[in-house]
Coordinates of C-alpha atoms in Angstrom, one line a residue:
M1 CA 56.2 53.9 107.0
A2 CA 59.2 56.3 105.5
S3 CA 58.7 59.3 103.3
Y4 CA 60.7 60.3 100.4
D5 CA 60.0 63.6 98.0
L6 CA 58.8 61.2 95.1
P7 CA 59.0 63.2 90.9
E8 CA 55.5 62.4 89.8
A9 CA 57.0 60.2 86.9
G10 CA 59.0 58.4 89.2
F11 CA 58.6 55.1 91.4
G12 CA 57.9 54.1 95.1
G13 CA 56.7 52.3 97.6
I14 CA 56.2 49.0 97.7
Q15 CA 54.8 46.6 99.4
I16 CA 53.5 42.8 98.6
S17 CA 52.8 39.3 99.5
V18 CA 53.6 36.7 97.0
D19 CA 52.6 32.9 98.2
I20 CA 53.2 30.1 95.5
A21 CA 51.6 26.7 94.6
A22 CA 49.9 27.5 98.4
Q23 CA 53.6 28.5 99.9
P24 CA 54.5 31.9 101.3
V25 CA 58.0 33.7 99.1
L26 CA 57.3 37.4 99.8
R27 CA 55.7 38.3 103.6
E28 CA 54.9 42.3 103.8
V29 CA 57.9 42.5 101.4
D30 CA 57.9 46.8 102.4
F31 CA 60.5 49.4 100.7
H32 CA 61.1 52.5 98.4
L33 CA 62.9 52.9 94.9
V34 CA 63.5 56.5 95.5
P35 CA 64.8 58.2 92.0
G36 CA 68.3 58.7 90.3
E37 CA 69.4 56.2 92.7
I38 CA 70.7 52.6 92.3
Q39 CA 69.2 50.2 95.3
A40 CA 70.4 46.7 96.0
L41 CA 69.5 44.2 97.1
V42 CA 70.6 41.2 98.1
G43 CA 70.0 38.1 100.4
K44 CA 70.5 34.2 100.1
Q45 CA 69.8 32.5 96.7
N46 CA 65.8 31.1 97.5
E47 CA 65.0 34.6 99.2
G48 CA 62.6 35.1 97.4
K49 CA 64.8 38.5 95.7
S50 CA 64.1 37.1 90.8
T51 CA 59.4 36.5 92.4
L52 CA 59.9 40.3 93.5
C53 CA 61.8 41.2 89.8
R54 CA 58.6 39.4 88.0
V55 CA 56.5 40.4 90.7
L56 CA 57.3 44.4 89.5
T57 CA 57.5 43.6 85.6
G58 CA 53.2 42.1 85.8
H59 CA 54.2 38.4 85.3
V60 CA 53.5 37.0 88.8
L61 CA 50.6 38.2 90.4
P62 CA 50.5 39.3 94.3
R63 CA 48.0 39.0 96.9
S64 CA 47.6 41.5 98.8
G65 CA 50.0 44.8 99.0
W66 CA 50.7 47.9 96.5
I67 CA 53.3 49.3 94.6
L68 CA 53.4 52.7 93.7
A69 CA 53.7 53.9 90.0
G70 CA 53.9 58.0 89.1
G71 CA 51.9 58.8 92.1
T72 CA 49.4 55.6 91.7
P73 CA 48.9 52.7 92.8
Y74 CA 48.1 49.4 91.7
R75 CA 47.4 46.2 93.7
S76 CA 48.7 43.8 90.6
L77 CA 50.7 45.2 86.7
T78 CA 50.6 43.2 83.8
P79 CA 53.1 42.5 81.5
T80 CA 52.2 45.0 79.2
L81 CA 51.4 48.1 82.1
A82 CA 55.2 47.5 83.7
R83 CA 55.8 48.3 80.4
E84 CA 53.9 51.5 79.9
L85 CA 55.2 52.3 83.7
G86 CA 58.9 51.8 82.5
I87 CA 59.8 49.1 84.1
E88 CA 63.0 47.4 82.2
M89 CA 64.6 43.7 83.5
V90 CA 67.3 41.8 82.3
G91 CA 68.4 38.8 83.5
A92 CA 72.1 37.5 84.2
E93 CA 70.9 35.4 80.7
A94 CA 70.2 37.1 77.9
R95 CA 67.3 37.1 75.8
V96 CA 68.3 37.9 72.7
F97 CA 68.1 37.1 69.3
P98 CA 71.7 35.5 67.7
A99 CA 70.6 34.9 63.9
L100 CA 69.5 39.0 63.6
S101 CA 72.0 41.7 62.4
V102 CA 74.0 43.6 66.6
A103 CA 71.5 46.3 65.4
E104 CA 68.8 44.7 64.5
N105 CA 68.7 43.7 68.7
L106 CA 69.7 46.9 69.5
Y107 CA 66.8 48.1 67.5
T108 CA 63.7 45.3 68.7
G109 CA 61.2 46.5 70.3
I110 CA 62.1 50.3 70.1
G111 CA 59.1 52.7 67.6
A112 CA 57.4 50.5 65.1
W113 CA 60.3 49.8 62.4
W114 CA 58.0 46.3 61.6
R115 CA 56.8 49.7 59.5
T116 CA 59.0 50.6 57.5
L117 CA 62.1 51.1 56.9
R118 CA 61.9 54.3 56.9
S119 CA 61.3 54.6 60.2
W120 CA 63.3 51.4 61.0
K121 CA 66.8 52.9 60.1
T122 CA 66.4 57.0 61.4
G123 CA 65.3 55.7 64.8
F124 CA 68.8 52.8 64.8
D125 CA 70.7 56.3 63.4
A126 CA 69.7 57.9 66.1
M127 CA 70.7 55.4 68.6
R128 CA 73.9 54.4 67.5
R129 CA 74.8 58.4 67.8
W130 CA 73.5 57.6 71.4
L131 CA 76.1 54.5 71.5
E132 CA 78.8 57.0 70.2
S133 CA 78.4 59.3 72.5
Y134 CA 79.7 57.9 75.2
G135 CA 82.5 55.5 73.1
I136 CA 80.6 52.5 72.4
A137 CA 82.2 51.0 69.3
L138 CA 79.7 47.4 68.2
P139 CA 80.0 45.3 64.8
Y140 CA 76.6 46.6 63.7
R141 CA 76.0 45.0 59.9
R142 CA 77.5 41.5 61.9
P143 CA 75.3 38.4 63.1
L144 CA 75.1 38.5 66.6
S145 CA 76.2 35.0 66.6
S146 CA 79.0 36.6 65.2
V147 CA 80.3 38.6 68.7
R148 CA 81.1 37.4 72.2
R149 CA 78.4 36.3 74.5
E150 CA 79.3 38.3 76.4
D151 CA 78.1 41.6 74.5
W152 CA 75.4 39.7 74.2
L153 CA 73.8 41.0 77.0
F154 CA 75.7 44.0 76.4
V155 CA 74.0 44.6 73.4
E156 CA 70.4 44.0 75.7
L157 CA 71.2 46.2 78.7
L158 CA 71.9 49.3 75.9
N159 CA 67.4 48.4 74.3
R160 CA 66.6 48.8 77.3
L161 CA 68.6 51.1 78.9
H162 CA 67.4 53.0 75.1
R163 CA 64.2 53.0 75.7
R164 CA 64.7 55.2 78.7
P165 CA 62.8 53.5 81.8
R166 CA 61.7 54.5 84.7
L167 CA 63.2 51.2 86.9
L168 CA 66.0 49.3 85.8
I169 CA 66.1 46.1 86.9
M170 CA 69.3 44.0 87.0
N171 CA 69.2 41.1 87.8
Q172 CA 72.7 40.3 88.7
T173 CA 73.4 41.4 85.5
L174 CA 77.2 43.8 85.7
E175 CA 78.2 40.6 87.0
Q176 CA 78.1 38.7 83.8
L177 CA 79.6 41.9 82.4
G178 CA 83.2 42.3 81.4
P179 CA 85.7 45.2 82.6
R180 CA 84.9 46.8 80.1
R181 CA 81.0 46.4 79.6
R182 CA 80.8 47.3 82.8
R183 CA 82.2 51.0 82.3
E184 CA 80.7 52.2 79.9
A185 CA 77.2 49.9 81.2
L186 CA 77.7 52.0 84.2
A187 CA 78.7 55.8 81.8
I188 CA 75.1 55.4 80.5
I189 CA 73.0 54.2 84.1
R190 CA 74.6 57.2 85.5
A191 CA 73.7 59.6 82.5
G192 CA 69.6 57.6 83.3
L193 CA 69.9 58.3 87.9
A194 CA 71.1 61.7 86.3
D195 CA 67.1 61.7 84.6
G196 CA 65.6 60.1 87.1
M197 CA 64.9 56.4 86.3
A198 CA 65.5 54.4 89.1
V199 CA 68.1 51.5 89.0
L200 CA 66.4 48.1 91.6
W201 CA 69.3 46.2 91.6
V202 CA 70.0 42.3 92.5
T203 CA 72.9 40.9 93.4
H204 CA 75.2 38.7 95.1
N205 CA 78.9 40.5 95.1
L206 CA 78.5 42.7 98.6
E207 CA 81.6 44.5 97.6
D208 CA 79.8 45.5 94.5
A209 CA 76.5 46.1 96.4
M210 CA 78.3 48.9 98.6
D211 CA 80.7 51.0 95.7
L212 CA 77.8 50.8 93.4
A213 CA 73.8 51.7 95.4
D214 CA 73.2 53.9 97.2
R215 CA 71.2 51.5 99.2
V216 CA 70.8 47.7 99.7
T217 CA 67.4 45.9 100.6
V218 CA 67.9 42.9 102.9
L219 CA 65.9 39.9 102.1
R220 CA 65.8 37.6 104.1
Q221 CA 62.7 34.3 103.5
G222 CA 60.8 37.0 101.7
R223 CA 60.5 39.8 104.0
S224 CA 62.3 42.7 104.1
L225 CA 64.6 42.5 106.6
V226 CA 66.1 46.5 106.9
T227 CA 67.3 49.3 104.0
D228 CA 69.3 51.1 104.9
R229 CA 71.6 53.9 103.4
T230 CA 75.3 51.9 101.7
R231 CA 77.3 54.6 103.4
D232 CA 75.5 54.2 107.0
I233 CA 76.3 50.3 106.7
D234 CA 79.4 48.5 107.0
R235 CA 80.1 45.7 104.6
V236 CA 81.0 43.1 107.5
T237 CA 77.4 44.4 109.0
L238 CA 75.7 43.6 105.8
L239 CA 77.6 39.8 105.8
R240 CA 75.9 38.7 108.6
L241 CA 72.4 40.0 107.2
C242 CA 72.9 38.6 104.6
Y243 CA 73.9 34.6 106.1
S244 CA 74.2 34.1 109.6
E245 CA 72.2 31.3 110.7
L246 CA 69.1 33.0 113.5
G247 CA 68.7 28.5 114.5
A248 CA 65.8 27.7 116.0
Q249 CA 64.0 30.0 116.4
G250 CA 62.1 30.6 113.5
E251 CA 62.5 33.3 111.6
E252 CA 58.7 34.4 111.0
D253 CA 58.9 35.2 115.1
V254 CA 62.1 37.1 114.5
T255 CA 60.8 41.4 115.3
R256 CA 64.5 43.3 114.0
E257 CA 65.7 44.7 117.7
Q258 CA 65.8 40.6 117.8
F259 CA 67.9 40.1 114.7
Y260 CA 70.6 43.0 115.7
E261 CA 70.6 41.9 118.8
F262 CA 71.5 38.1 117.8
M263 CA 74.0 39.6 115.2
S264 CA 75.9 41.0 118.4
F265 CA 76.6 38.3 120.0
V266 CA 78.0 37.1 116.3
E267 CA 79.6 39.5 116.4
A268 CA 81.3 38.8 120.0
L269 CA 81.0 36.0 119.7
L270 CA 83.6 35.6 116.1
R271 CA 85.6 39.1 117.8
D272 CA 86.3 37.7 120.4
L273 CA 87.6 33.7 119.4
P274 CA 90.1 32.3 120.8
A275 CA 91.4 30.6 117.1
A276 CA 92.1 33.1 113.9
V277 CA 89.3 33.6 111.7
I278 CA 89.0 34.8 107.9
I279 CA 86.5 35.1 106.1
S280 CA 87.8 35.8 101.7
D281 CA 85.2 35.9 98.9
N282 CA 85.5 34.0 95.8
R283 CA 87.7 36.5 94.3
Q284 CA 90.4 35.1 97.4
V285 CA 90.2 39.7 98.9
V286 CA 90.1 38.4 102.4
R287 CA 86.8 40.3 103.8
F288 CA 87.3 40.0 107.4
V289 CA 89.4 39.3 109.9
N290 CA 89.2 39.1 113.4
Q291 CA 91.0 40.0 117.2
S292 CA 92.8 35.9 117.0
G293 CA 94.0 37.8 113.6
R294 CA 94.9 40.2 114.2
A295 CA 96.8 39.1 116.9
L296 CA 98.8 36.7 114.6
F297 CA 99.7 38.1 111.7
P298 CA 99.6 42.3 113.5
D299 CA 101.2 43.4 110.9
R300 CA 98.2 42.2 108.3
A301 CA 95.5 43.3 111.2
L302 CA 94.6 46.2 108.8
A303 CA 95.1 44.3 105.9
T304 CA 91.1 44.3 104.6
G305 CA 90.8 45.0 101.3
A306 CA 94.0 42.5 100.0
T307 CA 94.3 39.1 98.6
L308 CA 94.8 35.8 100.3
T309 CA 98.3 35.9 99.3
E310 CA 99.4 39.3 100.2
F311 CA 97.6 39.3 104.1
F312 CA 99.3 35.9 105.7
G313 CA 103.0 37.4 102.9
E314 CA 105.9 35.9 102.5
R315 CA 106.9 34.4 105.9
N316 CA 103.8 32.7 106.2
R317 CA 103.5 31.6 102.7
L318 CA 102.7 27.8 102.8
L319 CA 99.6 28.8 104.4
G320 CA 98.2 31.7 102.0
G321 CA 98.8 28.4 99.5
H322 CA 96.6 26.3 101.8
A323 CA 94.6 28.9 102.3
V324 CA 94.2 29.7 98.0
A325 CA 93.7 25.8 96.7
S326 CA 90.7 25.6 99.1
L327 CA 89.6 28.2 97.1
E328 CA 89.3 26.2 94.5
A329 CA 89.1 22.7 96.0
S330 CA 85.8 20.9 95.4
T331 CA 85.9 19.6 99.1
P332 CA 84.8 21.7 101.7
D333 CA 86.1 21.6 104.1
M334 CA 90.0 20.6 104.2
I335 CA 92.2 20.5 107.7
W336 CA 96.4 20.7 108.1
H337 CA 97.9 20.4 111.2
S338 CA 101.3 22.1 113.6
L339 CA 101.6 24.2 110.1
P340 CA 104.5 26.7 111.4
V341 CA 103.9 30.4 111.4
E342 CA 106.2 32.9 111.7
T343 CA 104.6 36.1 113.9
A344 CA 105.6 39.5 112.6
D345 CA 108.5 39.2 115.9
G346 CA 109.8 36.4 114.4
K347 CA 108.7 33.9 117.2
R348 CA 107.8 31.4 115.6
R349 CA 104.3 29.5 116.3
L350 CA 102.6 26.0 115.1
V351 CA 98.8 26.4 114.1
D352 CA 96.0 24.2 112.7
M353 CA 94.8 25.4 109.9
R354 CA 90.7 24.7 108.3
T355 CA 89.3 26.2 104.8
R356 CA 85.3 25.7 105.4
R357 CA 83.7 27.1 102.7
I358 CA 80.8 29.6 102.4
Q359 CA 77.6 27.9 100.3
D360 CA 74.7 30.2 99.6
R361 CA 72.9 27.0 98.7
D362 CA 75.1 25.6 96.1
V363 CA 76.9 28.8 94.6
R364 CA 79.9 28.9 96.6
I365 CA 79.9 32.7 97.6
G366 CA 83.8 32.5 99.7
C367 CA 85.6 30.8 102.6
M368 CA 85.9 31.0 106.3
I369 CA 90.0 30.5 106.9
L370 CA 90.2 29.4 111.1
V371 CA 94.1 29.7 112.1
E372 CA 94.5 28.2 115.7
D373 CA 97.8 27.6 117.1
V374 CA 98.5 25.0 119.1
T375 CA 101.8 25.5 120.4
S376 CA 101.6 25.0 123.5
R377 CA 99.6 21.3 123.0
E378 CA 102.3 20.2 120.7
E379 CA 104.5 20.7 123.3
M380 CA 102.9 19.6 126.1
R381 CA 102.3 16.4 123.3
Q382 CA 105.8 16.2 122.2
S383 CA 106.7 16.5 126.1
L384 CA 104.7 13.1 127.0
A385 CA 105.8 11.3 123.7
L386 CA 109.3 12.3 125.9
S387 CA 108.0 10.6 128.9
E388 CA 106.7 7.6 127.7
N389 CA 109.7 7.3 125.1
L390 CA 111.7 7.7 129.0
A391 CA 109.7 5.4 130.7
S392 CA 110.2 2.8 128.0
I393 CA 114.1 3.4 128.1
G394 CA 113.8 3.2 131.9
L395 CA 112.1 -0.5 132.3
L396 CA 115.0 -1.5 129.8
A397 CA 118.0 0.4 132.0
A398 CA 117.3 -1.6 134.9
G399 CA 117.1 -5.2 132.9
V400 CA 119.9 -4.4 131.1
A401 CA 121.7 -2.8 134.1
H402 CA 121.2 -5.9 136.5
E403 CA 122.0 -9.0 133.7
V404 CA 124.9 -7.1 132.6
N405 CA 126.3 -5.8 136.5
D406 CA 127.2 -10.0 137.0
P407 CA 129.4 -10.6 134.2
L408 CA 131.1 -7.6 134.6
A409 CA 132.0 -7.7 138.1
I410 CA 133.8 -11.0 137.1
I411 CA 136.3 -9.6 134.4
S412 CA 136.9 -6.6 136.9
N413 CA 137.9 -9.2 139.8
Y414 CA 139.9 -11.4 136.6
L415 CA 141.3 -8.3 135.5
G416 CA 142.2 -6.6 139.2
F417 CA 143.9 -10.7 139.9
I418 CA 146.5 -10.1 136.4
R419 CA 147.4 -6.5 137.3
H420 CA 148.9 -7.9 140.6
E421 CA 149.9 -11.2 139.2
A422 CA 151.4 -10.7 136.3
G423 CA 155.1 -9.4 135.6
E424 CA 155.2 -8.6 131.6
E425 CA 154.5 -4.8 131.9
S426 CA 152.8 -4.7 128.9
V427 CA 150.0 -6.9 129.9
V428 CA 150.0 -4.9 132.7
T429 CA 149.5 -2.0 130.9
S430 CA 146.5 -4.1 129.1
A431 CA 145.0 -4.8 131.8
N432 CA 145.5 -1.3 134.1
L433 CA 143.4 0.0 129.5
A434 CA 140.9 -3.1 130.4
Y435 CA 140.6 -1.8 134.1
E436 CA 139.9 1.7 133.5
E437 CA 137.1 0.9 130.3
T438 CA 135.3 -1.3 132.7
V439 CA 134.9 1.0 135.2
R440 CA 133.7 3.7 132.9
I441 CA 130.9 0.6 131.5
Q442 CA 130.1 1.0 135.1
Q443 CA 130.0 4.5 135.6
I444 CA 126.7 4.2 132.5
I445 CA 125.5 1.7 134.2
D446 CA 124.7 3.9 137.0
N447 CA 123.7 6.0 135.1
L448 CA 121.2 4.1 133.7
V449 CA 119.6 2.6 136.9
A450 CA 119.6 6.3 138.0
F451 CA 117.7 6.7 134.6
S452 CA 115.9 4.2 135.4
G453 CA 114.2 5.7 138.5
N454 CA 114.3 1.8 140.4
R455 CA 116.8 3.9 143.1
A456 CA 113.6 4.4 146.4
P457 CA 113.7 8.2 146.5
R458 CA 114.3 9.2 150.9
T459 CA 112.5 11.9 150.4
R460 CA 112.6 15.7 152.7
S461 CA 112.4 19.9 152.7
V462 CA 115.5 20.7 150.6
D463 CA 116.4 24.5 150.1
L464 CA 117.7 24.1 146.2
M465 CA 119.2 27.0 146.5
A466 CA 121.4 26.5 149.0
L467 CA 122.1 22.7 147.7
A468 CA 123.3 24.7 144.4
A469 CA 125.3 27.1 146.2
E470 CA 127.0 24.1 148.3
L471 CA 127.6 23.0 144.9
C472 CA 129.2 25.5 143.6
R473 CA 131.1 26.2 146.4
L474 CA 132.7 22.4 145.4
L475 CA 132.7 23.0 141.6
R476 CA 135.0 25.4 142.1
F477 CA 138.5 24.0 143.3
H478 CA 137.6 22.4 140.2
T479 CA 138.6 24.9 137.5
S480 CA 141.5 25.8 138.3
D481 CA 143.0 26.1 135.4
R482 CA 140.8 28.2 133.6
T483 CA 138.2 31.3 135.6
I484 CA 134.1 30.0 136.1
R485 CA 132.6 32.6 138.2
F486 CA 129.7 31.0 140.2
T487 CA 126.7 33.1 141.2
C488 CA 123.6 32.1 143.2
T489 CA 120.9 34.2 143.9
G490 CA 117.5 33.5 145.8
P491 CA 114.9 35.2 148.4
E492 CA 115.8 34.8 152.0
E493 CA 112.5 33.2 152.9
G494 CA 114.3 29.7 150.9
T495 CA 113.4 28.0 147.6
W496 CA 111.8 24.6 150.0
V497 CA 110.5 21.9 148.5
R498 CA 110.4 17.6 148.6
A499 CA 112.2 15.3 147.4
D500 CA 115.4 13.2 147.5
P501 CA 118.7 15.1 148.0
N502 CA 120.3 13.1 147.0
E503 CA 118.7 13.4 143.0
M504 CA 118.4 16.7 144.1
R505 CA 122.4 17.6 144.1
Q506 CA 122.6 14.7 140.6
V507 CA 119.8 16.9 138.8
F508 CA 123.0 20.3 139.7
L509 CA 125.8 18.6 139.4
N510 CA 124.3 17.4 135.8
L511 CA 123.6 20.8 135.0
F512 CA 127.1 22.4 136.2
R513 CA 129.2 19.8 134.1
N514 CA 126.5 20.7 130.3
S515 CA 127.7 24.5 131.3
L516 CA 130.8 22.7 132.6
D517 CA 131.4 21.9 129.4
A518 CA 129.9 24.3 126.7
I519 CA 132.7 27.6 128.4
E520 CA 135.3 27.1 126.8
G521 CA 137.7 28.8 129.0
D522 CA 136.6 31.8 130.8
G523 CA 132.9 32.1 131.5
D524 CA 130.0 32.1 133.9
I525 CA 127.6 30.1 135.4
R526 CA 124.8 31.6 137.4
V527 CA 122.1 30.7 139.3
D528 CA 118.9 32.1 140.1
G529 CA 116.8 31.2 142.0
A530 CA 112.4 33.0 143.1
L531 CA 109.0 31.9 144.5
E532 CA 106.0 32.7 141.7
A533 CA 102.6 33.5 142.9
A534 CA 100.1 31.8 142.7
D535 CA 97.8 30.1 140.8
D536 CA 94.5 29.6 139.8
D537 CA 94.6 26.4 142.0
G538 CA 96.5 28.0 145.4
D539 CA 100.1 27.0 144.5
R540 CA 103.1 28.3 144.3
M541 CA 105.8 27.1 142.3
V542 CA 109.3 27.1 142.8
R543 CA 111.3 28.9 139.7
I544 CA 114.8 28.6 139.1
A545 CA 117.0 29.0 136.8
V546 CA 120.1 27.5 135.5
S547 CA 122.4 29.6 133.0
D548 CA 125.7 30.1 131.0
T549 CA 128.4 31.6 128.7
G550 CA 128.5 29.2 126.5
H551 CA 128.5 27.7 123.0
G552 CA 124.8 27.1 124.2
I553 CA 122.6 24.0 122.6
R554 CA 123.3 23.1 119.2
L555 CA 120.6 21.4 118.2
D556 CA 117.4 22.2 115.6
N557 CA 115.5 22.0 119.4
P558 CA 116.4 22.9 121.7
K559 CA 113.9 20.0 123.3
D560 CA 115.6 17.5 122.3
I561 CA 118.4 17.5 124.8
F562 CA 116.8 15.6 127.6
K563 CA 116.3 12.5 124.3
P564 CA 118.0 9.2 125.8
F565 CA 122.3 10.7 124.2
V566 CA 121.9 12.6 122.3
T567 CA 124.8 15.1 123.0
T568 CA 126.3 17.7 121.7
K569 CA 129.2 17.3 123.6
R570 CA 133.0 16.5 121.2
G571 CA 134.4 13.3 122.1
G572 CA 133.2 9.9 122.7
A573 CA 133.4 10.1 127.4
H574 CA 129.8 11.4 126.9
Q575 CA 127.0 8.9 126.5
G576 CA 124.2 11.8 126.4
L577 CA 122.2 10.3 129.8
G578 CA 122.9 13.2 131.4
L579 CA 120.2 15.5 130.7
S580 CA 118.1 12.6 130.5
I581 CA 118.4 12.2 133.7
V582 CA 117.6 15.3 135.1
F583 CA 114.5 15.5 133.0
G584 CA 113.0 12.2 134.8
I585 CA 114.6 13.6 137.7
V586 CA 112.3 16.2 137.8
E587 CA 109.4 15.0 136.8
K588 CA 109.4 12.4 139.4
Y589 CA 109.4 14.9 141.7
G590 CA 106.0 16.7 139.8
G591 CA 108.3 19.8 138.2
T592 CA 109.4 20.8 134.3
I593 CA 112.9 21.5 133.7
Q594 CA 112.7 23.7 129.8
A595 CA 115.6 24.0 127.7
G596 CA 116.8 27.3 125.5
N597 CA 119.3 29.5 124.1
N598 CA 120.4 32.7 125.2
P599 CA 119.6 35.7 122.6
D600 CA 123.5 37.1 124.2
G601 CA 124.8 33.8 123.7
G602 CA 125.1 30.3 126.0
S603 CA 121.7 28.2 126.8
E604 CA 119.3 28.5 130.2
F605 CA 117.5 25.9 131.9
I606 CA 114.7 27.1 133.7
L607 CA 113.3 24.1 136.7
R608 CA 109.7 24.8 137.8
F609 CA 108.8 22.1 141.2
P610 CA 105.2 22.5 143.7
Y611 CA 107.0 24.6 146.7
E612 CA 106.5 23.1 149.8
R613 CA 107.0 25.3 153.0
Y614 CA 109.8 24.1 155.6
T615 CA 109.4 21.6 158.3
P616 CA 111.2 20.3 160.1
E617 CA 112.3 16.6 159.8
E618 CA 111.8 14.5 162.7

């Protein structure tokens, strides 16, 4: 047991055990009360804190141990002995006499006021002067029942403080006072501390305990787990000491070293958890943010002490509103999916947000907020949904193409006959226009057949950059009315993949046509190829980026460009199937494609395929 220099009239060590109904409530509680200091007693409910207070006031007899008071050890106390030793206690509920005046409640139990009116008046006048020296004004003549209820507890506290106790016990007292009465009470308490009074303050408000107390003792399962100076312990550690769980191992078998080791594991878990963890108290004040939270909200990384609304800020007001609402909700758990989040660098992410109420038995003490970045998962889900939609439309397209081809061929034959046999020029003109429309329908059907994937592929090794360069040379001759600069760069070892060359040619043609339509006047189309390093599975990837200087993708979500019949081009000559066909072909060969807009203007399509080293064809 540590030793302290204790004045003769002060309180010292306490070491007691208490059983109630044959059940251990306090198990060798061992700590010290130092005169001139406030010692906070913290912990969850039903951990024995109130029982300890009742032992010190003589209302509960300990099974074993001792209480050192005034240099004398006592096995137990009685209420009378506790009062003689200078122990006074105030709880969370006022024990006063509402029918009596404020003055009578202030002076009740002080001096022999019931013997003569003169002694009562003299004693009370001294109390009033004492209160006025602190600037405290009360309606002394009014019945206590006519003043605010919060002043009832304040009056009882003043009554106990005027008795000049050696030990003042406050069991969740300050929390019940308003800001003004709290300041006035603390002023008198500090004066008592200067005179050598010791204060034992039972509180659930860890923030106040860290701000006001000189020492703090954590009580868990009836044991004094740790006692330390508040300047030597941080708020997060204190929170974890009070409210963490040790799991299946019995807490009575856990040593202090084992507990701190367990807390290290918990701290590492919270710190490295991939989801953002934000812990708030009941006043909506942020008390803890882990590393993932700091990464997701970097401009608020050091915002512990801010309110939830301040932490999430104006940019993420929706998340802040949900967090505040969860503190006031009747349900302990709430969850929201795919909420938009704007990070400090202006990027938009999607998150799932879950809130869980933190409770100490039946008392809510705060809220834990988990924010998980699900952007990649949502992109994968949308990609799967798009693939399923494309597959369904592909089956439909194959059936439609099959049914339309036969009557279309008959119509084309009749139109050809009319064009050659009709004598009137107007009839021939009309037949030519109708024939051109049938050709257009045939093109749509060809695209649908390609889209359906019903054509049997003939795969071989294909150098994608060589194929792209060949198409760029051909397309230069079709842009004589304007200047389009084609640039192709790639690795010397080639960008080889296993695919059908005709289908890969169709992929690049559709992408190049898309870029040519997007460029108004002169511009650039660039193709960059590269080999990406092997992933965890040892597979290398071919990366092809096709970019242009056109107007870009004019959609709120560029990914929608791959949906069938979605087009940003003007005029009715485009069916919006080209990029859908590209998407289907790329996925067919185990690749991926991403669409986006460049910051400097224009669009960019990034394709990735599994790399396959070139093998000569037989």
